[in-house]
Coordinates of N, CA, C and O in Angstrom, one line a residue:
M21 N 35.2 39.5 -130.4 CA 35.1 39.1 -129.0 C 35.5 37.6 -128.9 O 36.2 37.2 -128.0
I22 N 35.0 36.8 -129.8 CA 35.3 35.4 -129.8 C 36.8 35.1 -129.9 O 37.3 34.3 -129.3
R23 N 37.4 35.9 -130.8 CA 38.9 35.7 -131.1 C 39.7 36.0 -129.8 O 40.6 35.3 -129.5
K24 N 39.3 37.0 -129.1 CA 40.0 37.4 -127.8 C 39.8 36.3 -126.8 O 40.8 35.9 -126.1
T25 N 38.7 35.7 -126.7 CA 38.4 34.6 -125.7 C 39.3 33.4 -126.1 O 39.9 32.8 -125.3
S26 N 39.3 33.1 -127.4 CA 40.1 31.9 -127.9 C 41.6 32.2 -127.7 O 42.3 31.2 -127.3
L27 N 42.0 33.4 -127.8 CA 43.4 33.7 -127.6 C 43.8 33.5 -126.1 O 44.8 32.9 -125.7
I28 N 42.9 34.0 -125.2 CA 43.1 33.9 -123.8 C 43.1 32.4 -123.4 O 44.0 31.9 -122.6
K29 N 42.2 31.6 -124.0 CA 42.2 30.1 -123.7 C 43.5 29.5 -124.2 O 44.1 28.6 -123.5
C30 N 44.0 29.8 -125.3 CA 45.2 29.3 -125.9 C 46.4 29.7 -125.0 O 47.3 28.8 -124.7
I31 N 46.4 30.9 -124.5 CA 47.5 31.3 -123.6 C 47.4 30.5 -122.3 O 48.5 30.1 -121.8
C32 N 46.3 30.4 -121.8 CA 46.1 29.6 -120.5 C 46.6 28.1 -120.7 O 47.3 27.6 -119.8
I33 N 46.2 27.5 -121.8 CA 46.6 26.1 -122.1 C 48.1 26.0 -122.2 O 48.7 25.2 -121.7
A34 N 48.7 27.0 -123.0 CA 50.2 27.0 -123.1 C 50.8 27.2 -121.8 O 51.8 26.5 -121.5
F35 N 50.3 28.1 -121.0 CA 50.9 28.3 -119.6 C 50.8 27.0 -118.8 O 51.8 26.6 -118.1
C36 N 49.7 26.3 -118.8 CA 49.5 25.0 -118.1 C 50.5 24.0 -118.6 O 51.1 23.3 -117.8
L37 N 50.6 23.9 -119.9 CA 51.6 22.9 -120.4 C 53.0 23.2 -120.0 O 53.7 22.3 -119.6
L38 N 53.4 24.5 -120.1 CA 54.7 24.8 -119.6 C 54.9 24.5 -118.1 O 56.0 24.1 -117.7
S39 N 53.9 24.8 -117.3 CA 54.0 24.5 -115.9 C 54.2 23.0 -115.7 O 55.0 22.5 -114.9
V40 N 53.4 22.2 -116.4 CA 53.5 20.7 -116.3 C 54.9 20.2 -116.7 O 55.6 19.4 -116.1
L41 N 55.4 20.7 -117.9 CA 56.6 20.3 -118.4 C 57.8 20.7 -117.5 O 58.7 20.0 -117.2
S42 N 57.7 21.9 -117.0 CA 58.8 22.4 -116.1 C 58.8 21.6 -114.8 O 59.8 21.4 -114.2
G43 N 57.6 21.2 -114.4 CA 57.5 20.4 -113.2 C 58.2 19.0 -113.4 O 58.8 18.5 -112.5
C44 N 58.0 18.5 -114.6 CA 58.7 17.2 -114.9 C 60.2 17.4 -114.8 O 61.0 16.5 -114.3
E45 N 60.7 18.5 -115.4 CA 62.2 18.7 -115.4 C 62.7 18.9 -113.9 O 63.7 18.3 -113.6
D46 N 61.9 19.6 -113.1 CA 62.3 19.8 -111.7 C 62.3 18.4 -111.0 O 63.2 18.2 -110.2
E47 N 61.4 17.6 -111.3 CA 61.3 16.2 -110.7 C 62.5 15.4 -111.1 O 63.2 14.8 -110.3
S48 N 62.9 15.4 -112.4 CA 64.1 14.7 -112.8 C 65.3 15.2 -112.2 O 66.3 14.5 -111.8
Q49 N 65.4 16.6 -112.1 CA 66.6 17.2 -111.5 C 66.6 16.8 -110.0 O 67.7 16.5 -109.4
S50 N 65.5 16.8 -109.3 CA 65.4 16.4 -108.0 C 65.9 14.9 -107.8 O 66.6 14.6 -106.8
E51 N 65.5 14.0 -108.7 CA 65.9 12.7 -108.6 C 67.4 12.6 -108.8 O 68.1 11.8 -108.1
H52 N 68.0 13.4 -109.7 CA 69.4 13.4 -109.9 C 70.1 13.9 -108.7 O 71.2 13.4 -108.3
Q53 N 69.6 15.0 -108.1 CA 70.2 15.5 -106.8 C 70.2 14.4 -105.7 O 71.1 14.3 -105.0
N54 N 69.1 13.7 -105.6 CA 69.0 12.6 -104.6 C 70.0 11.6 -104.9 O 70.6 11.0 -103.9
D55 N 70.2 11.2 -106.2 CA 71.2 10.2 -106.5 C 72.6 10.7 -106.1 O 73.4 10.0 -105.5
Q56 N 72.9 12.0 -106.3 CA 74.1 12.6 -106.0 C 74.3 12.6 -104.4 O 75.4 12.3 -104.0
I57 N 73.3 12.9 -103.7 CA 73.4 12.9 -102.2 C 73.7 11.5 -101.7 O 74.6 11.3 -100.9
V58 N 73.1 10.4 -102.3 CA 73.3 9.1 -101.9 C 74.8 8.7 -102.3 O 75.5 8.1 -101.5
K59 N 75.3 9.1 -103.5 CA 76.6 8.8 -103.9 C 77.6 9.5 -102.9 O 78.6 8.9 -102.5
D60 N 77.4 10.7 -102.6 CA 78.2 11.4 -101.6 C 78.2 10.8 -100.3 O 79.2 10.8 -99.6
Y61 N 77.0 10.4 -99.8 CA 76.9 9.8 -98.5 C 77.7 8.5 -98.4 O 78.4 8.2 -97.4
I62 N 77.6 7.7 -99.5 CA 78.3 6.4 -99.5 C 79.8 6.5 -99.8 O 80.6 5.9 -99.2
R63 N 80.2 7.3 -100.8 CA 81.6 7.5 -101.2 C 82.3 6.2 -101.3 O 83.3 5.9 -100.5
K64 N 82.0 5.4 -102.2 CA 82.6 4.0 -102.4 C 84.1 4.1 -102.5 O 84.6 4.9 -103.2
I65 N 84.7 3.2 -101.8 CA 86.2 3.1 -101.8 C 86.5 1.9 -102.7 O 86.0 0.8 -102.6
E66 N 87.3 2.2 -103.7 CA 87.7 1.2 -104.7 C 88.7 0.2 -104.1 O 89.5 0.6 -103.3
G67 N 88.6 -1.0 -104.4 CA 89.5 -2.0 -103.9 C 89.0 -3.4 -104.2 O 87.8 -3.6 -104.4
K68 N 89.9 -4.3 -104.1 CA 89.5 -5.7 -104.4 C 88.9 -6.3 -103.1 O 89.4 -6.2 -102.0
S69 N 87.7 -7.0 -103.3 CA 87.1 -7.7 -102.2 C 87.4 -9.2 -102.3 O 87.6 -9.8 -103.4
E70 N 87.5 -9.8 -101.1 CA 87.8 -11.2 -101.0 C 86.5 -11.9 -100.5 O 85.7 -11.3 -99.9
P71 N 86.4 -13.2 -100.8 CA 85.2 -13.9 -100.4 C 85.2 -13.9 -98.8 O 86.2 -14.0 -98.2
I72 N 84.0 -13.8 -98.3 CA 83.8 -13.9 -96.9 C 83.2 -15.2 -96.5 O 82.1 -15.6 -97.0
P73 N 83.9 -16.0 -95.7 CA 83.4 -17.3 -95.3 C 82.0 -17.2 -94.6 O 81.9 -16.4 -93.7
P74 N 81.0 -18.0 -95.0 CA 79.7 -17.9 -94.4 C 79.7 -18.1 -92.9 O 78.9 -17.5 -92.2
K75 N 80.6 -19.0 -92.4 CA 80.6 -19.3 -91.0 C 81.0 -18.0 -90.2 O 80.5 -17.8 -89.2
I76 N 82.0 -17.3 -90.7 CA 82.4 -16.1 -90.1 C 81.3 -15.0 -90.1 O 81.1 -14.3 -89.1
A77 N 80.7 -14.8 -91.3 CA 79.6 -13.8 -91.4 C 78.5 -14.2 -90.4 O 77.9 -13.3 -89.8
S78 N 78.2 -15.5 -90.3 CA 77.1 -15.9 -89.4 C 77.4 -15.6 -88.0 O 76.6 -15.2 -87.2
R79 N 78.7 -15.9 -87.6 CA 79.1 -15.6 -86.2 C 79.0 -14.1 -86.0 O 78.5 -13.7 -84.9
G80 N 79.4 -13.3 -86.9 CA 79.3 -11.8 -86.8 C 77.9 -11.4 -86.6 O 77.6 -10.5 -85.9
E81 N 77.0 -12.0 -87.4 CA 75.6 -11.6 -87.3 C 75.0 -11.9 -85.9 O 74.3 -11.0 -85.3
V82 N 75.4 -13.0 -85.3 CA 75.0 -13.3 -83.9 C 75.6 -12.3 -82.9 O 74.9 -11.8 -82.0
L83 N 76.9 -12.0 -83.1 CA 77.5 -11.0 -82.2 C 76.9 -9.7 -82.3 O 76.7 -9.0 -81.2
I84 N 76.5 -9.2 -83.5 CA 75.9 -7.9 -83.6 C 74.5 -7.9 -82.9 O 74.1 -7.0 -82.3
A85 N 73.8 -9.0 -83.1 CA 72.5 -9.1 -82.5 C 72.5 -9.0 -80.9 O 71.6 -8.4 -80.3
Y86 N 73.6 -9.4 -80.3 CA 73.7 -9.4 -78.9 C 74.6 -8.3 -78.4 O 74.7 -8.1 -77.2
S87 N 75.1 -7.4 -79.3 CA 76.0 -6.3 -78.8 C 75.3 -4.9 -78.8 O 76.0 -4.0 -78.5
G88 N 74.1 -4.8 -79.1 CA 73.4 -3.6 -79.1 C 73.6 -2.7 -80.3 O 73.3 -1.5 -80.3
C89 N 74.2 -3.2 -81.3 CA 74.5 -2.5 -82.6 C 73.2 -1.9 -83.2 O 73.2 -0.8 -83.8
Y90 N 72.1 -2.7 -83.0 CA 70.8 -2.3 -83.6 C 70.2 -1.1 -82.9 O 69.2 -0.5 -83.3
D91 N 70.8 -0.6 -81.8 CA 70.3 0.6 -81.1 C 70.6 1.8 -82.0 O 69.8 2.8 -82.0
C92 N 71.7 1.7 -82.8 CA 72.0 2.9 -83.7 C 72.0 2.6 -85.1 O 72.1 3.5 -86.0
H93 N 72.1 1.3 -85.5 CA 72.2 0.9 -86.9 C 71.0 0.0 -87.3 O 70.4 -0.6 -86.5
R94 N 70.6 0.1 -88.6 CA 69.6 -0.8 -89.2 C 70.3 -1.5 -90.4 O 71.3 -1.1 -90.9
L95 N 69.7 -2.6 -90.8 CA 70.3 -3.3 -92.0 C 70.3 -2.4 -93.3 O 71.2 -2.3 -94.0
D96 N 69.1 -1.9 -93.5 CA 68.9 -1.3 -94.9 C 68.5 0.2 -94.9 O 68.2 0.8 -95.9
K97 N 68.5 0.9 -93.7 CA 68.3 2.3 -93.8 C 69.0 3.0 -92.6 O 69.3 2.4 -91.6
R98 N 69.3 4.3 -92.8 CA 70.0 5.0 -91.8 C 69.1 5.2 -90.5 O 67.9 5.2 -90.6
S99 N 69.7 5.2 -89.4 CA 69.1 5.5 -88.2 C 70.0 6.5 -87.5 O 70.2 7.5 -88.1
K100 N 70.4 6.3 -86.3 CA 71.4 7.2 -85.7 C 72.7 7.1 -86.5 O 73.4 8.1 -86.7
G101 N 73.1 5.9 -86.9 CA 74.3 5.7 -87.7 C 73.9 5.2 -89.0 O 72.7 5.0 -89.4
P102 N 74.9 4.9 -89.9 CA 74.6 4.5 -91.2 C 74.1 3.1 -91.3 O 74.3 2.3 -90.3
A103 N 73.3 2.8 -92.3 CA 72.8 1.4 -92.5 C 74.0 0.5 -92.8 O 75.0 0.8 -93.4
F104 N 73.9 -0.8 -92.3 CA 74.9 -1.7 -92.5 C 75.1 -2.0 -94.0 O 76.3 -2.2 -94.5
Q105 N 74.1 -2.0 -94.8 CA 74.2 -2.1 -96.2 C 75.0 -1.0 -96.9 O 75.7 -1.2 -97.8
D106 N 74.8 0.2 -96.4 CA 75.6 1.3 -96.9 C 77.1 1.2 -96.5 O 77.9 1.5 -97.3
I107 N 77.4 0.7 -95.4 CA 78.8 0.5 -95.0 C 79.4 -0.6 -95.9 O 80.5 -0.5 -96.4
A108 N 78.6 -1.6 -96.2 CA 79.0 -2.7 -97.1 C 79.3 -2.1 -98.5 O 80.2 -2.6 -99.2
K109 N 78.5 -1.2 -99.0 CA 78.6 -0.6 -100.3 C 79.9 0.2 -100.3 O 80.5 0.4 -101.4
R110 N 80.3 0.8 -99.2 CA 81.4 1.8 -99.2 C 82.8 1.0 -99.2 O 83.7 1.4 -99.9
Y111 N 82.9 0.0 -98.4 CA 84.2 -0.6 -98.1 C 84.4 -2.0 -98.8 O 83.5 -2.8 -98.8
P112 N 85.5 -2.2 -99.4 CA 85.8 -3.5 -100.0 C 86.0 -4.5 -98.8 O 86.4 -4.1 -97.7
A113 N 85.7 -5.8 -99.1 CA 85.8 -6.8 -98.1 C 87.2 -7.4 -98.2 O 87.5 -8.3 -99.0
N114 N 88.1 -6.8 -97.4 CA 89.5 -7.4 -97.4 C 90.1 -7.1 -96.0 O 89.5 -6.3 -95.2
P115 N 91.2 -7.8 -95.6 CA 91.7 -7.7 -94.3 C 92.1 -6.2 -93.8 O 91.9 -5.9 -92.7
V116 N 92.5 -5.4 -94.8 CA 92.9 -4.0 -94.4 C 91.6 -3.3 -93.9 O 91.7 -2.7 -92.8
Y117 N 90.5 -3.3 -94.6 CA 89.3 -2.6 -94.2 C 88.6 -3.3 -93.0 O 88.0 -2.7 -92.2
R118 N 88.7 -4.6 -93.0 CA 88.1 -5.4 -91.9 C 88.8 -4.9 -90.6 O 88.1 -4.6 -89.6
D119 N 90.1 -4.9 -90.6 CA 90.8 -4.5 -89.4 C 90.6 -3.0 -89.0 O 90.4 -2.7 -87.8
M120 N 90.6 -2.1 -90.0 CA 90.3 -0.7 -89.7 C 88.9 -0.5 -89.1 O 88.8 0.2 -88.1
L121 N 87.9 -1.2 -89.7 CA 86.6 -1.0 -89.2 C 86.4 -1.7 -87.8 O 85.7 -1.2 -86.9
A122 N 87.1 -2.8 -87.6 CA 87.1 -3.5 -86.3 C 87.6 -2.6 -85.2 O 87.1 -2.4 -84.1
R123 N 88.7 -1.9 -85.5 CA 89.3 -0.9 -84.6 C 88.3 0.2 -84.3 O 88.2 0.7 -83.2
K124 N 87.6 0.6 -85.3 CA 86.6 1.7 -85.2 C 85.5 1.2 -84.3 O 85.0 2.0 -83.5
V125 N 85.1 0.0 -84.4 CA 84.0 -0.6 -83.5 C 84.5 -0.5 -82.1 O 83.7 -0.1 -81.2
I126 N 85.7 -0.9 -81.8 CA 86.3 -1.0 -80.5 C 86.5 0.4 -79.9 O 86.1 0.7 -78.8
S127 N 87.2 1.3 -80.7 CA 87.5 2.6 -80.2 C 86.5 3.7 -80.4 O 86.6 4.8 -79.9
G128 N 85.5 3.5 -81.3 CA 84.5 4.5 -81.6 C 85.1 5.4 -82.7 O 86.2 5.2 -83.2
G129 N 84.3 6.4 -83.2 CA 84.7 7.2 -84.2 C 83.7 8.2 -84.6 O 82.5 8.1 -84.2
F130 N 84.0 9.1 -85.5 CA 83.1 10.1 -86.0 C 83.6 10.7 -87.3 O 84.8 10.5 -87.7
G131 N 82.7 11.3 -88.1 CA 83.1 12.0 -89.3 C 83.0 11.2 -90.6 O 83.0 11.8 -91.7
S132 N 83.1 9.9 -90.6 CA 83.1 9.1 -91.8 C 81.7 9.1 -92.5 O 81.6 8.9 -93.7
W133 N 80.7 9.3 -91.7 CA 79.3 9.3 -92.2 C 78.5 10.6 -91.8 O 77.3 10.6 -91.6
G134 N 79.2 11.7 -91.7 CA 78.6 12.9 -91.4 C 78.7 13.2 -89.9 O 79.8 13.0 -89.3
N135 N 77.7 13.6 -89.2 CA 77.7 14.0 -87.9 C 77.6 12.9 -86.8 O 77.9 13.2 -85.7
P136 N 77.1 11.7 -87.1 CA 76.9 10.7 -86.1 C 78.2 10.4 -85.4 O 79.3 10.3 -86.1
V137 N 78.2 10.2 -84.1 CA 79.4 9.7 -83.4 C 79.1 8.3 -82.9 O 78.1 8.0 -82.3
M138 N 80.1 7.4 -83.2 CA 79.9 6.0 -82.7 C 80.7 5.9 -81.4 O 81.9 6.2 -81.3
S139 N 80.0 5.5 -80.4 CA 80.6 5.2 -79.1 C 81.6 4.1 -79.1 O 81.4 3.2 -79.9
P140 N 82.6 4.2 -78.3 CA 83.5 3.1 -78.2 C 82.9 1.8 -77.6 O 82.0 2.0 -76.7
H141 N 83.4 0.7 -77.9 CA 83.0 -0.6 -77.4 C 84.2 -1.4 -76.9 O 84.6 -2.4 -77.6
P142 N 84.9 -0.9 -75.9 CA 86.2 -1.5 -75.5 C 86.0 -2.9 -75.0 O 87.1 -3.6 -74.9
N143 N 84.8 -3.4 -74.7 CA 84.7 -4.8 -74.2 C 84.6 -5.8 -75.3 O 84.6 -7.0 -75.0
I144 N 84.5 -5.4 -76.5 CA 84.5 -6.3 -77.7 C 85.9 -6.6 -78.1 O 86.8 -5.7 -78.2
T145 N 86.2 -7.9 -78.2 CA 87.6 -8.3 -78.6 C 87.8 -8.0 -80.1 O 86.8 -7.8 -80.9
M146 N 89.1 -7.9 -80.5 CA 89.4 -7.6 -81.9 C 88.8 -8.8 -82.8 O 88.3 -8.5 -83.8
E147 N 88.9 -10.0 -82.4 CA 88.4 -11.1 -83.2 C 86.9 -11.0 -83.3 O 86.4 -11.2 -84.5
D148 N 86.2 -10.7 -82.3 CA 84.7 -10.5 -82.4 C 84.4 -9.3 -83.3 O 83.5 -9.4 -84.1
A149 N 85.1 -8.2 -83.1 CA 84.8 -7.1 -84.0 C 85.1 -7.4 -85.4 O 84.3 -6.9 -86.3
Q150 N 86.1 -8.1 -85.7 CA 86.4 -8.5 -87.1 C 85.3 -9.4 -87.7 O 84.9 -9.2 -88.8
N151 N 84.8 -10.3 -86.9 CA 83.7 -11.1 -87.4 C 82.4 -10.3 -87.6 O 81.7 -10.5 -88.6
M152 N 82.2 -9.3 -86.7 CA 81.0 -8.4 -86.9 C 81.2 -7.6 -88.2 O 80.2 -7.5 -89.0
V153 N 82.4 -7.1 -88.5 CA 82.6 -6.3 -89.7 C 82.4 -7.2 -90.9 O 81.8 -6.8 -91.9
Y154 N 82.9 -8.4 -90.8 CA 82.7 -9.3 -92.0 C 81.3 -9.6 -92.3 O 80.9 -9.7 -93.4
F155 N 80.5 -9.7 -91.2 CA 79.0 -9.8 -91.5 C 78.5 -8.6 -92.2 O 77.8 -8.7 -93.2
I156 N 78.9 -7.4 -91.7 CA 78.4 -6.2 -92.3 C 78.8 -6.1 -93.8 O 78.0 -5.8 -94.7
L157 N 80.1 -6.4 -94.0 CA 80.6 -6.3 -95.4 C 80.0 -7.4 -96.3 O 79.9 -7.2 -97.5
S158 N 79.5 -8.5 -95.7 CA 78.9 -9.6 -96.5 C 77.5 -9.1 -97.1 O 77.0 -9.8 -97.9
L159 N 77.0 -8.0 -96.6 CA 75.7 -7.5 -97.0 C 75.7 -6.9 -98.4 O 74.7 -6.6 -98.9
E160 N 76.9 -6.6 -98.9 CA 77.0 -6.0 -100.2 C 76.5 -7.0 -101.3 O 77.0 -8.1 -101.3
E161 N 75.6 -6.5 -102.1 CA 74.9 -7.5 -103.0 C 75.8 -8.0 -104.1 O 75.6 -9.0 -104.7
N162 N 76.8 -7.2 -104.5 CA 77.6 -7.5 -105.6 C 78.9 -8.4 -105.3 O 79.8 -8.5 -106.0
R163 N 78.9 -8.9 -104.1 CA 80.1 -9.7 -103.7 C 79.8 -11.2 -104.0 O 78.8 -11.7 -104.0

């Protein structure tokens, strides 16, 4: 009778250990899946970045503050639209992407970040939109 009880205890302990170990594997797989989701969400575009003059980035920051951009965007986390830091991670800081993104600010757009739709902002000048974009792109930590 004692041997049967010991065998049952051993089986229970083995089952518990397997459950704990398999839980750890699931957690690491979950972390890997989350990393993949973030990578897919950002989809970094390769390209050479140029230095962004601090004066232009500062002007862009002020323009963003007064243009209602924070209604849909945040600096470091998604809201209705992508986080500004995620945009900075995706695009290289150069005139080609600056102009493309500035046109998107003015005319609006959708699909680049999933389902969110960005409303057009036709009252923003191209120069102001470029400054705003340069502020956003300046948020990339590795520039």
